[in-house]
Coordinates of C-alpha atoms and ligand atoms in Angstrom, one line a residue:
Chain S
M22 CA -95.4 29.8 -35.7
T23 CA -95.0 33.2 -37.3
T24 CA -97.5 33.6 -39.9
A25 CA -97.3 37.3 -40.6
A26 CA -93.5 37.7 -40.7
P27 CA -92.8 35.8 -44.0
A28 CA -95.1 38.1 -46.0
A29 CA -92.6 41.0 -46.1
P30 CA -89.5 39.1 -47.1
R31 CA -91.5 37.2 -49.8
A32 CA -92.6 40.5 -51.2
A33 CA -89.0 41.6 -51.3
V34 CA -87.9 38.4 -52.9
T35 CA -90.3 38.7 -55.9
N36 CA -88.3 41.7 -56.9
R37 CA -85.1 39.7 -57.4
P38 CA -85.5 36.8 -59.9
A39 CA -81.9 35.9 -59.4
D40 CA -82.6 35.2 -55.8
I41 CA -85.4 32.8 -56.6
V42 CA -83.4 31.0 -59.2
F43 CA -80.4 30.6 -56.9
K44 CA -82.6 29.5 -54.0
A45 CA -84.3 26.9 -56.2
V46 CA -81.0 25.6 -57.6
S47 CA -79.3 25.4 -54.2
T48 CA -82.3 23.7 -52.5
T49 CA -82.6 21.2 -55.3
A50 CA -78.9 20.4 -55.1
G51 CA -79.1 20.0 -51.4
V52 CA -82.1 17.7 -51.6
L53 CA -80.4 15.7 -54.4
I54 CA -77.4 15.1 -52.3
L55 CA -79.6 13.8 -49.5
I56 CA -81.5 11.6 -51.8
A57 CA -78.3 10.2 -53.3
L58 CA -76.8 9.5 -49.9
G59 CA -80.0 8.0 -48.6
G60 CA -80.4 5.9 -51.8
V61 CA -76.9 4.5 -51.5
A62 CA -77.3 3.7 -47.8
L63 CA -80.7 2.0 -48.5
F64 CA -79.2 0.0 -51.4
L65 CA -76.3 -1.2 -49.3
V66 CA -78.6 -2.2 -46.4
V67 CA -81.2 -4.0 -48.5
Q68 CA -78.6 -5.9 -50.5
A69 CA -76.5 -6.7 -47.5
V70 CA -79.3 -8.2 -45.3
P71 CA -79.5 -11.6 -47.0
A72 CA -75.8 -12.1 -46.4
I73 CA -75.8 -10.8 -42.9
I74 CA -78.7 -12.9 -41.6
G75 CA -78.6 -15.9 -43.9
P76 CA -76.0 -18.7 -44.2
I77 CA -73.1 -18.1 -46.5
P78 CA -71.2 -20.7 -48.5
E79 CA -69.1 -22.9 -46.2
E80 CA -65.8 -22.3 -47.9
E81 CA -66.2 -18.5 -47.2
G82 CA -66.5 -18.8 -43.4
A83 CA -68.9 -19.6 -40.6
N84 CA -71.0 -16.5 -41.0
F85 CA -70.9 -13.1 -42.5
W86 CA -69.1 -11.5 -39.6
A87 CA -66.4 -14.2 -39.5
W88 CA -65.9 -13.6 -43.2
V89 CA -65.8 -9.8 -43.2
W90 CA -63.6 -9.5 -40.1
P91 CA -60.2 -10.3 -41.8
L92 CA -61.1 -7.8 -44.6
T93 CA -62.0 -5.1 -42.1
F94 CA -58.8 -5.8 -40.2
G95 CA -56.8 -5.5 -43.5
T96 CA -58.5 -2.3 -44.4
L97 CA -57.8 -0.7 -41.0
W98 CA -54.3 -2.1 -40.7
S99 CA -53.1 -1.0 -44.1
A100 CA -54.7 2.5 -43.7
L101 CA -53.1 2.9 -40.3
L102 CA -49.7 1.9 -41.6
A103 CA -50.1 4.4 -44.5
M104 CA -51.0 7.2 -42.1
V105 CA -48.1 6.4 -39.8
M106 CA -45.8 6.9 -42.7
A107 CA -47.6 9.7 -44.5
V108 CA -48.7 12.2 -41.8
P109 CA -45.3 12.9 -40.3
L110 CA -43.7 13.1 -43.7
A111 CA -46.5 15.4 -45.0
V112 CA -46.2 17.7 -42.0
A113 CA -42.5 17.9 -42.4
I114 CA -42.7 18.6 -46.2
A115 CA -45.4 21.3 -45.5
L116 CA -43.2 22.9 -42.9
F117 CA -40.2 22.8 -45.2
I118 CA -42.2 24.4 -48.0
T119 CA -43.6 27.1 -45.8
H120 CA -40.8 27.9 -43.4
Y121 CA -37.5 26.7 -44.7
A122 CA -37.3 26.5 -48.4
P123 CA -36.3 29.5 -50.5
R124 CA -39.3 30.8 -52.4
K125 CA -38.4 29.4 -55.8
L126 CA -37.8 25.9 -54.4
A127 CA -41.0 26.1 -52.3
Q128 CA -43.0 26.9 -55.4
F129 CA -41.5 24.1 -57.3
L130 CA -42.1 21.6 -54.5
G131 CA -45.7 22.8 -54.3
Y132 CA -46.2 22.0 -58.0
L133 CA -44.6 18.6 -57.6
I134 CA -46.9 17.7 -54.7
D135 CA -50.0 18.8 -56.7
L136 CA -48.7 16.7 -59.6
L137 CA -48.5 13.6 -57.4
A138 CA -52.2 14.1 -56.6
A139 CA -53.0 14.0 -60.3
I140 CA -51.6 10.6 -60.9
P141 CA -54.3 7.9 -61.4
S142 CA -54.3 5.1 -58.9
V143 CA -53.8 2.4 -61.6
I144 CA -50.4 4.0 -62.2
Y145 CA -49.6 3.8 -58.6
G146 CA -50.6 0.2 -58.6
L147 CA -48.3 -0.6 -61.6
W148 CA -45.5 1.3 -59.9
G149 CA -46.1 -0.7 -56.7
I150 CA -45.9 -4.1 -58.6
A151 CA -43.2 -3.3 -61.1
V152 CA -40.8 -1.1 -59.0
L153 CA -41.5 -1.0 -55.3
A154 CA -42.1 -4.7 -54.6
P155 CA -38.9 -6.0 -56.2
F156 CA -37.0 -3.0 -54.8
F157 CA -38.0 -3.7 -51.2
Q158 CA -38.0 -7.5 -51.4
P159 CA -34.3 -8.0 -50.4
G160 CA -34.9 -5.6 -47.5
Y161 CA -37.8 -7.8 -46.3
I162 CA -35.6 -10.8 -46.4
W163 CA -33.0 -9.0 -44.4
L164 CA -35.7 -7.8 -41.9
A165 CA -36.9 -11.4 -41.4
Q166 CA -33.4 -12.6 -40.8
N167 CA -32.3 -9.9 -38.4
L168 CA -35.4 -8.6 -36.8
G169 CA -37.5 -11.7 -37.1
W170 CA -38.0 -11.9 -33.4
L171 CA -40.3 -8.8 -33.7
P172 CA -43.8 -9.9 -34.4
L173 CA -44.0 -7.4 -37.2
F174 CA -41.2 -9.0 -39.1
S175 CA -41.5 -12.7 -38.3
P176 CA -40.3 -14.9 -41.2
P177 CA -40.8 -16.2 -43.7
A178 CA -40.5 -13.1 -45.9
S179 CA -42.5 -12.7 -49.1
G180 CA -40.7 -13.9 -52.2
T181 CA -42.4 -11.3 -54.4
G182 CA -42.3 -8.2 -52.1
R183 CA -46.1 -7.8 -52.7
T184 CA -46.7 -7.4 -49.0
I185 CA -49.0 -5.3 -46.9
L186 CA -46.1 -3.0 -46.2
T187 CA -45.5 -2.4 -49.9
A188 CA -49.2 -1.7 -50.3
S189 CA -49.2 0.7 -47.4
I190 CA -46.2 2.5 -48.8
V191 CA -48.1 3.0 -52.1
L192 CA -51.1 4.2 -50.1
A193 CA -48.9 6.6 -48.1
V194 CA -47.5 8.1 -51.3
M195 CA -51.1 8.4 -52.6
V196 CA -52.4 10.3 -49.6
L197 CA -49.3 12.4 -49.1
P198 CA -50.3 15.1 -51.6
I199 CA -53.7 15.8 -50.0
I200 CA -52.3 16.0 -46.5
T201 CA -49.3 18.1 -47.6
A202 CA -51.3 20.6 -49.6
L203 CA -53.8 21.2 -46.8
C204 CA -51.1 21.4 -44.1
R205 CA -49.3 23.9 -46.3
E206 CA -52.3 26.1 -46.5
I207 CA -52.8 25.9 -42.8
F208 CA -49.2 26.7 -41.9
L209 CA -49.2 29.7 -44.2
Q210 CA -52.1 31.1 -42.2
T211 CA -50.3 31.1 -38.9
P212 CA -50.7 34.7 -37.6
R213 CA -47.5 36.6 -38.3
L214 CA -47.9 38.2 -34.9
N215 CA -47.6 34.8 -33.1
E216 CA -44.6 33.9 -35.1
E217 CA -42.9 37.2 -34.3
A218 CA -43.8 36.8 -30.6
A219 CA -41.9 33.5 -30.6
L220 CA -38.9 34.9 -32.5
A221 CA -38.7 38.0 -30.4
L222 CA -38.4 35.8 -27.3
G223 CA -35.3 34.3 -28.9
A224 CA -36.8 31.1 -30.3
T225 CA -34.9 29.4 -33.1
R226 CA -36.9 28.6 -36.2
W227 CA -37.8 25.1 -35.0
E228 CA -38.8 26.5 -31.6
M229 CA -40.9 29.1 -33.3
I230 CA -42.6 26.3 -35.2
K231 CA -43.3 24.4 -32.0
M232 CA -44.6 27.5 -30.2
A233 CA -46.7 29.2 -32.9
V234 CA -47.1 27.2 -36.1
L235 CA -48.0 23.7 -34.9
P236 CA -50.4 24.8 -32.1
H237 CA -52.2 27.0 -34.6
G238 CA -52.3 24.2 -37.2
R239 CA -53.2 21.3 -34.9
S240 CA -56.8 20.9 -35.7
G241 CA -56.0 21.4 -39.4
I242 CA -53.4 18.7 -39.3
I243 CA -56.0 16.3 -37.8
A244 CA -58.6 17.3 -40.4
S245 CA -56.2 16.8 -43.3
S246 CA -55.0 13.5 -41.9
I247 CA -58.6 12.3 -41.6
L248 CA -59.2 13.2 -45.2
G249 CA -56.1 11.3 -46.2
L250 CA -57.3 8.4 -44.0
G251 CA -60.6 8.4 -45.8
R252 CA -58.8 8.0 -49.1
A253 CA -56.6 5.3 -47.8
L254 CA -59.5 3.3 -46.4
G255 CA -61.4 3.4 -49.7
E256 CA -58.5 3.0 -52.1
T257 CA -59.2 0.1 -54.4
M258 CA -57.1 -0.3 -57.5
A259 CA -53.6 0.2 -56.1
V260 CA -54.1 -2.2 -53.3
A261 CA -55.9 -4.8 -55.4
M262 CA -52.9 -4.8 -57.8
V263 CA -50.1 -4.7 -55.3
L264 CA -51.2 -6.9 -52.5
A265 CA -50.9 -10.7 -52.6
S266 CA -53.6 -11.4 -50.1
S267 CA -54.8 -14.6 -48.5
G268 CA -57.5 -13.4 -46.1
V269 CA -55.5 -14.0 -42.9
V270 CA -55.5 -11.7 -39.9
S271 CA -51.9 -11.0 -39.2
F272 CA -49.8 -8.0 -38.2
V273 CA -46.8 -9.3 -40.1
L274 CA -45.6 -6.6 -42.5
I275 CA -43.3 -8.5 -44.8
G276 CA -44.8 -12.0 -45.2
S277 CA -46.5 -13.7 -48.1
Q278 CA -49.7 -14.2 -46.1
N279 CA -51.4 -10.8 -46.1
P280 CA -54.9 -9.7 -45.2
S281 CA -56.9 -8.2 -48.0
T282 CA -58.9 -4.9 -47.8
I283 CA -62.6 -4.5 -48.3
A284 CA -62.4 -2.3 -51.3
A285 CA -59.7 -4.3 -53.1
N286 CA -61.6 -7.5 -52.3
I287 CA -64.8 -6.1 -53.9
A288 CA -62.9 -5.0 -57.0
L289 CA -61.2 -8.4 -57.4
R290 CA -64.2 -10.6 -56.8
F291 CA -67.3 -8.7 -58.0
P292 CA -66.8 -9.5 -61.7
E293 CA -67.3 -13.3 -61.1
A294 CA -69.7 -13.0 -58.1
H295 CA -73.3 -14.3 -58.2
G296 CA -76.0 -15.1 -55.8
I297 CA -75.2 -14.7 -52.2
T298 CA -71.6 -13.7 -52.9
V299 CA -72.9 -10.5 -54.3
N300 CA -74.8 -9.8 -51.1
M301 CA -71.7 -10.6 -49.1
L302 CA -69.6 -8.2 -51.1
I303 CA -72.2 -5.5 -50.7
G304 CA -72.4 -6.2 -47.0
S305 CA -68.6 -5.6 -46.8
G306 CA -69.2 -2.4 -48.6
L307 CA -71.7 -1.4 -46.0
V308 CA -69.1 -2.1 -43.3
L309 CA -66.6 0.2 -45.1
F310 CA -69.3 2.9 -45.4
A311 CA -69.9 2.6 -41.6
I312 CA -66.1 2.8 -40.9
T313 CA -65.8 5.9 -43.0
L314 CA -68.7 7.6 -41.3
L315 CA -67.3 6.7 -37.9
V316 CA -63.9 8.2 -38.9
N317 CA -65.5 11.4 -40.0
A318 CA -67.5 11.7 -36.9
L319 CA -64.4 11.1 -34.8
S320 CA -62.5 13.7 -36.7
R321 CA -65.2 16.3 -36.1
W322 CA -65.2 15.5 -32.5
I323 CA -61.4 15.8 -32.2
I324 CA -61.4 19.0 -34.1
A325 CA -64.1 20.5 -31.9
K326 CA -62.2 19.4 -28.8
T327 CA -58.8 20.7 -29.9
T328 CA -59.8 24.0 -31.4
V329 CA -59.1 26.7 -28.9
D330 CA -60.9 30.0 -29.3
G331 CA -58.7 33.0 -30.0
G332 CA -56.8 31.2 -32.7
R333 CA -56.8 34.6 -34.5
Chain M
M7 CA -29.0 44.2 -16.2
S8 CA -29.6 47.2 -18.2
K9 CA -27.3 48.1 -21.0
R10 CA -26.4 51.0 -23.2
I11 CA -27.2 51.0 -26.9
E12 CA -25.2 52.9 -29.5
I13 CA -26.5 53.1 -33.0
N14 CA -23.9 54.2 -35.5
D15 CA -24.8 55.4 -38.9
L16 CA -27.5 52.8 -39.5
D17 CA -29.1 52.4 -42.9
I18 CA -32.1 50.0 -43.1
Y19 CA -33.4 48.3 -46.2
Y20 CA -36.4 46.3 -47.3
G21 CA -34.9 44.7 -50.4
A22 CA -34.0 47.5 -52.7
F23 CA -36.0 50.1 -50.8
K24 CA -34.0 52.1 -48.3
A25 CA -36.4 52.8 -45.5
V26 CA -34.1 54.5 -43.0
E27 CA -30.9 56.4 -43.6
G28 CA -28.0 57.5 -41.4
V29 CA -29.4 57.0 -37.9
S30 CA -27.0 57.5 -35.0
I31 CA -28.4 57.5 -31.4
D32 CA -27.0 56.8 -27.9
I33 CA -29.6 55.1 -25.8
E34 CA -29.0 55.5 -22.1
P35 CA -29.4 52.6 -19.7
R36 CA -32.1 52.8 -16.9
A37 CA -33.9 55.4 -18.9
V38 CA -36.8 55.6 -21.3
T39 CA -36.1 56.7 -24.9
A40 CA -39.1 57.6 -27.0
F41 CA -39.3 57.5 -30.9
I42 CA -41.8 59.9 -32.4
G43 CA -42.6 61.0 -35.9
P44 CA -45.2 60.8 -38.6
S45 CA -46.5 57.5 -40.0
G46 CA -44.1 55.7 -42.3
C47 CA -40.9 57.6 -41.1
G48 CA -39.3 54.3 -40.0
K49 CA -39.8 54.3 -36.2
S50 CA -40.8 50.6 -36.1
T51 CA -38.1 49.8 -38.6
V52 CA -35.4 51.3 -36.4
L53 CA -36.8 49.7 -33.3
R54 CA -36.9 46.2 -34.9
S55 CA -33.3 46.6 -36.0
L56 CA -32.3 46.9 -32.4
N57 CA -33.1 43.2 -31.6
R58 CA -32.5 41.9 -35.2
M59 CA -36.2 41.3 -35.7
H60 CA -36.0 43.4 -38.9
E61 CA -34.2 40.7 -40.8
V62 CA -37.0 38.1 -40.3
I63 CA -38.8 39.9 -43.2
A64 CA -37.7 38.4 -46.5
G65 CA -35.1 40.5 -48.2
A66 CA -34.7 42.9 -45.3
Y67 CA -31.2 43.9 -44.1
V68 CA -29.3 46.7 -42.4
D69 CA -26.0 48.4 -42.9
G70 CA -24.2 50.0 -40.0
E71 CA -23.5 49.2 -36.3
V72 CA -25.7 48.7 -33.3
L73 CA -23.5 48.3 -30.1
L74 CA -24.9 46.8 -26.9
D75 CA -22.5 47.9 -24.2
G76 CA -19.8 48.1 -26.9
A77 CA -20.5 44.7 -28.6
N78 CA -21.8 45.0 -32.2
L79 CA -25.1 43.1 -32.6
Y80 CA -24.4 42.8 -36.3
G81 CA -20.8 41.6 -35.9
P82 CA -19.7 38.5 -37.7
G83 CA -20.7 35.3 -35.8
V84 CA -23.4 37.0 -33.7
D85 CA -26.4 34.8 -33.5
P86 CA -29.7 36.8 -33.8
V87 CA -31.4 34.3 -31.6
N88 CA -29.0 35.2 -28.7
V89 CA -29.5 38.9 -29.4
R90 CA -33.3 38.5 -29.1
R91 CA -32.9 36.6 -25.8
Q92 CA -31.2 39.7 -24.4
I93 CA -33.4 42.3 -25.9
G94 CA -37.1 41.9 -25.2
M95 CA -39.9 43.2 -27.4
V96 CA -43.5 44.2 -26.9
F97 CA -45.7 44.6 -30.0
Q98 CA -48.3 47.0 -31.0
R99 CA -51.1 44.5 -30.8
P100 CA -51.1 42.1 -27.8
N101 CA -49.9 38.7 -29.0
P102 CA -50.0 36.1 -26.3
F103 CA -49.8 32.6 -27.6
P104 CA -53.4 31.6 -28.0
T105 CA -53.1 28.0 -27.2
M106 CA -51.0 28.5 -24.1
T107 CA -52.3 29.3 -20.6
I108 CA -51.3 32.5 -18.8
R109 CA -48.6 30.6 -16.9
E110 CA -47.2 29.0 -20.0
N111 CA -47.2 32.3 -21.8
V112 CA -45.1 33.9 -19.0
L113 CA -42.7 30.9 -19.0
A114 CA -42.5 30.5 -22.8
G115 CA -39.2 32.5 -23.2
V116 CA -37.5 31.1 -20.1
L117 CA -38.2 27.5 -21.0
L118 CA -36.4 28.1 -24.3
N119 CA -33.2 28.7 -22.4
N120 CA -33.6 26.5 -19.4
R121 CA -35.8 23.4 -19.7
R122 CA -34.9 21.9 -16.4
M123 CA -36.4 24.6 -14.1
S124 CA -37.9 23.3 -10.9
R125 CA -41.6 23.7 -10.4
S126 CA -41.2 26.0 -7.5
D127 CA -38.7 28.2 -9.3
Q128 CA -41.2 28.4 -12.2
D129 CA -44.0 29.4 -9.7
D130 CA -41.7 32.1 -8.3
L131 CA -40.8 33.5 -11.7
V132 CA -44.4 33.5 -12.9
E133 CA -45.5 35.5 -9.8
R134 CA -42.5 37.8 -10.0
S135 CA -43.0 38.6 -13.7
L136 CA -46.8 39.1 -13.4
R137 CA -46.3 41.3 -10.4
G138 CA -43.6 43.2 -12.4
A139 CA -46.2 43.7 -15.1
N140 CA -48.9 44.7 -12.6
L141 CA -51.1 41.8 -13.6
W142 CA -50.7 39.4 -10.7
N143 CA -53.7 40.4 -8.7
E144 CA -56.0 40.2 -11.7
V145 CA -54.9 36.7 -12.8
K146 CA -53.5 34.9 -9.8
D147 CA -56.6 32.7 -9.5
R148 CA -56.7 31.7 -13.1
L149 CA -53.1 31.0 -14.2
G150 CA -54.3 27.9 -16.0
V151 CA -56.7 29.6 -18.4
P152 CA -55.7 30.5 -22.0
G153 CA -54.0 33.9 -22.3
S154 CA -56.3 34.8 -25.1
G155 CA -59.2 35.0 -22.6
L156 CA -57.9 38.2 -21.1
S157 CA -58.9 41.7 -22.0
G158 CA -56.7 43.6 -24.5
G159 CA -55.0 45.6 -21.7
Q160 CA -54.4 42.5 -19.6
Q161 CA -53.1 40.7 -22.7
Q162 CA -50.6 43.5 -23.3
R163 CA -49.4 43.4 -19.7
L164 CA -49.2 39.6 -20.1
C165 CA -46.9 40.2 -23.1
I166 CA -44.8 42.5 -20.9
A167 CA -44.6 39.9 -18.2
R168 CA -43.5 37.4 -20.8
A169 CA -40.8 39.8 -22.1
I170 CA -39.4 40.6 -18.6
A171 CA -39.5 37.0 -17.4
V172 CA -36.3 36.3 -19.3
S173 CA -34.6 39.3 -17.6
P174 CA -33.6 41.1 -20.8
D175 CA -31.1 43.9 -20.9
V176 CA -33.3 46.1 -22.9
L177 CA -37.1 46.3 -23.5
L178 CA -38.4 47.5 -26.9
M179 CA -42.0 48.6 -27.1
D180 CA -43.7 49.4 -30.4
E181 CA -46.8 51.5 -29.7
P182 CA -47.7 49.3 -26.7
C183 CA -50.8 51.3 -25.8
S184 CA -52.3 52.0 -29.2
A185 CA -54.8 49.2 -29.0
L186 CA -55.8 50.0 -25.4
D187 CA -58.3 52.2 -23.6
P188 CA -57.1 55.2 -21.5
I189 CA -57.2 53.3 -18.1
S190 CA -55.1 50.4 -19.5
T191 CA -52.8 53.0 -21.1
L192 CA -52.2 54.7 -17.8
A193 CA -51.5 51.4 -16.1
I194 CA -48.9 50.6 -18.7
E195 CA -47.3 54.0 -18.5
D196 CA -47.0 53.6 -14.7
L197 CA -45.5 50.2 -15.4
I198 CA -42.9 51.7 -17.8
E199 CA -42.0 54.2 -15.1
E200 CA -41.3 51.3 -12.7
L201 CA -39.5 49.2 -15.2
K202 CA -37.0 51.8 -16.1
T203 CA -35.3 51.4 -12.8
E204 CA -34.1 48.1 -14.0
Y205 CA -34.2 48.1 -17.8
T206 CA -33.2 50.2 -20.8
I207 CA -36.5 51.0 -22.4
V208 CA -37.2 52.2 -26.0
I209 CA -40.8 53.0 -26.9
V210 CA -42.4 54.1 -30.1
T211 CA -45.5 56.2 -29.7
H212 CA -47.8 58.4 -31.7
N213 CA -49.1 60.0 -28.5
M214 CA -47.2 63.2 -27.7
Q215 CA -48.5 63.4 -24.1
Q216 CA -47.3 59.8 -23.6
A217 CA -43.9 60.6 -24.9
S218 CA -43.5 63.6 -22.7
R219 CA -45.0 61.8 -19.7
V220 CA -42.9 58.6 -19.8
S221 CA -39.6 59.4 -21.6
D222 CA -36.3 60.9 -20.6
K223 CA -35.0 61.4 -24.1
T224 CA -36.9 61.7 -27.4
A225 CA -35.8 61.0 -30.9
F226 CA -37.8 62.7 -33.7
F227 CA -37.8 61.0 -37.1
N228 CA -39.2 62.4 -40.3
I229 CA -39.5 61.6 -43.9
A230 CA -39.0 63.9 -46.9
G231 CA -41.7 62.3 -49.1
T232 CA -43.0 58.9 -50.1
G233 CA -40.3 56.6 -51.4
K234 CA -37.6 58.6 -49.6
P235 CA -35.8 57.1 -46.6
G236 CA -36.7 58.2 -43.1
K237 CA -34.1 60.2 -41.1
L238 CA -33.4 61.1 -37.5
I239 CA -34.1 64.8 -37.3
E240 CA -33.4 65.5 -33.7
F241 CA -32.5 63.6 -30.5
D242 CA -32.4 65.3 -27.1
E243 CA -33.8 65.5 -23.6
T244 CA -37.6 65.1 -23.8
A245 CA -38.2 68.4 -22.0
K246 CA -36.1 70.2 -24.6
I247 CA -37.7 68.5 -27.6
F248 CA -41.2 69.5 -26.4
S249 CA -40.4 73.0 -25.1
N250 CA -37.5 74.3 -27.1
P251 CA -36.4 72.1 -30.0
S252 CA -33.5 73.2 -32.2
V253 CA -35.0 72.1 -35.5
Q254 CA -38.1 73.8 -37.0
S255 CA -39.8 70.6 -38.3
T256 CA -39.5 69.1 -34.8
E257 CA -41.3 72.2 -33.4
D258 CA -44.0 71.9 -36.1
Y259 CA -44.5 68.3 -35.4
V260 CA -44.7 68.4 -31.5
S261 CA -46.9 71.5 -31.6
G262 CA -49.3 69.6 -33.9
R263 CA -48.9 71.9 -36.9
F264 CA -47.9 68.9 -39.0
G265 CA -48.4 65.1 -39.4
Ligands
LIG401 N1 -42.5 44.6 -44.5 C1 -42.2 45.7 -45.2 N2 -41.8 45.5 -46.5 C2 -41.5 46.6 -47.2 N3 -41.5 47.9 -46.8 C3 -41.9 48.1 -45.5 C4 -42.2 47.0 -44.6 N4 -42.6 47.5 -43.4 C5 -42.4 48.8 -43.5 N5 -42.0 49.2 -44.8 C6 -41.8 50.6 -45.2 O1 -40.7 51.1 -44.4 C7 -41.1 52.5 -44.1 C8 -41.0 52.7 -42.6 O2 -42.1 51.9 -42.1 P1 -42.3 51.8 -40.5 O3 -43.3 50.7 -40.3 O4 -41.0 51.7 -39.8 O5 -42.9 53.2 -40.2 P2 -43.4 53.7 -38.8 O6 -42.7 55.0 -38.5 O7 -43.4 52.7 -37.8 O8 -44.9 54.1 -39.1 P3 -46.2 54.0 -38.2 O9 -46.2 55.1 -37.3 O10 -47.3 54.1 -39.1 O11 -46.1 52.7 -37.5 C9 -42.4 52.8 -44.8 O12 -42.2 53.4 -46.0 C10 -43.0 51.4 -45.0 O13 -43.8 51.4 -46.2
LIG402 MG1 -44.8 51.5 -36.7

């Protein structure tokens, strides 16, 4: 331990009241965040334990894990579908904005994307029920008739169009702005020198993007996708409104039997929940919390692995 | 392999700003031509107009002719991508692709044209290009490491290897040694001496000794004042430019009385 060293800096600090204030404020803020996070975790665990160890009502399932599994599946499946649709589209839009569109159009598109991010999720939910579901429903019937041999499209098709595919499309549109905006920032930061190196070798614009822009932006694309994934996993209102769920575990995209998601299920059932049901719902929340933590850890690991030094 | 470049009355613009005016030069094949002149006189701008890299800047365009063995690079229907595949470029700061290995960097340009190259042909080409850039002995045991892990001088030679791997007709170099130490600079000057037996080389430099050491012909550019376009003042044998130039401002510049 160094006992003598701190004396000098402390003497210097007393001369600068602003430093003391700032240090106090930032330390308090940091500690508060830790307390809040710890408090939430503790609350989840304490409230979840009765449901996890104890018996749950028979009509809900054999035990907590059997009950929470379909919800977990639905959460992951819908988020995955949303990412499969949103990430390529977001990357393509960001590339278009940064490398193809004339400046005026690029600016306009940028505003439009930011505007999408500002729409409340209830509106997305309404849009999903009122517009998207009826719009896609005939398409689902067609898919069931013509591609029904594929497990993803096995009939019968939903009569309302409120399927997991519709919900995932809504989710995809919701996460699109975050991913696009971040990718755009990253693509804009591609070193000019690397872009010119590619062009001077006789690369076309697309080849230049493959040689310089995408390698430079790779970890950024992953990071922004994970942020989007976090939002898709936790999205509540839109899914709760759009999805007609029945608690099954099924990969079928267009059927009337759809898995629910953890967040939507909590939102739908919490108002009437009492007794052990409350504990079950909170337990499912704990599962969601764990999934989100895992996803974040995974993304950090991926970013650390794919970041190459010298990405000047 | 190496071709003659004829620049005819070239004006070069950045949007509304006319950066260079009325340049006409004949660049000989199998020789080194140096561009010298004070900062901002348009040396880089002229150089970049020779492989149509100038126009990648928004709003930038040229007016005039650049003939490569008689064919106008700015003719209608000429694809700038094809021009750049024939005319290689080395930049002021070394710019290997940071995520690619040394080997991938060398092959980057070739694989654009020719995806189905056999593994052994690739190996041959990598070795030939790196030997051509005097880098082979230093990196032959670590072709699989990222190019950004090399020293600055090695990176610059890697960029030269990358440029000559596509067997261009012409090699353009914009102050290729300005970020390098004297030893690496000499290595690159020796390399230029060797490369000129095969390529037409144009080099921009701020270093008078370098220009007189490596070049056969020298073009002196100057600028009348800020906001005015740069102009070609004198173009002649390097020996003549440095010993007995015909224009007073050339003499002032090369003798260090100016700029
Ligand atoms: N991207 C650009 N946009 C607008 N003007 C530019 C741009 N690049 C260069 N210019 C202008 O064109 C003129 C010539 O610049 P250029 O870079 O060709 O000079 P240079 O002779 O290479 O100078 P240096 O020796 O400092 O490299 C300068 O007035 C410069 O300000
Ligand atoms: Mg320059």
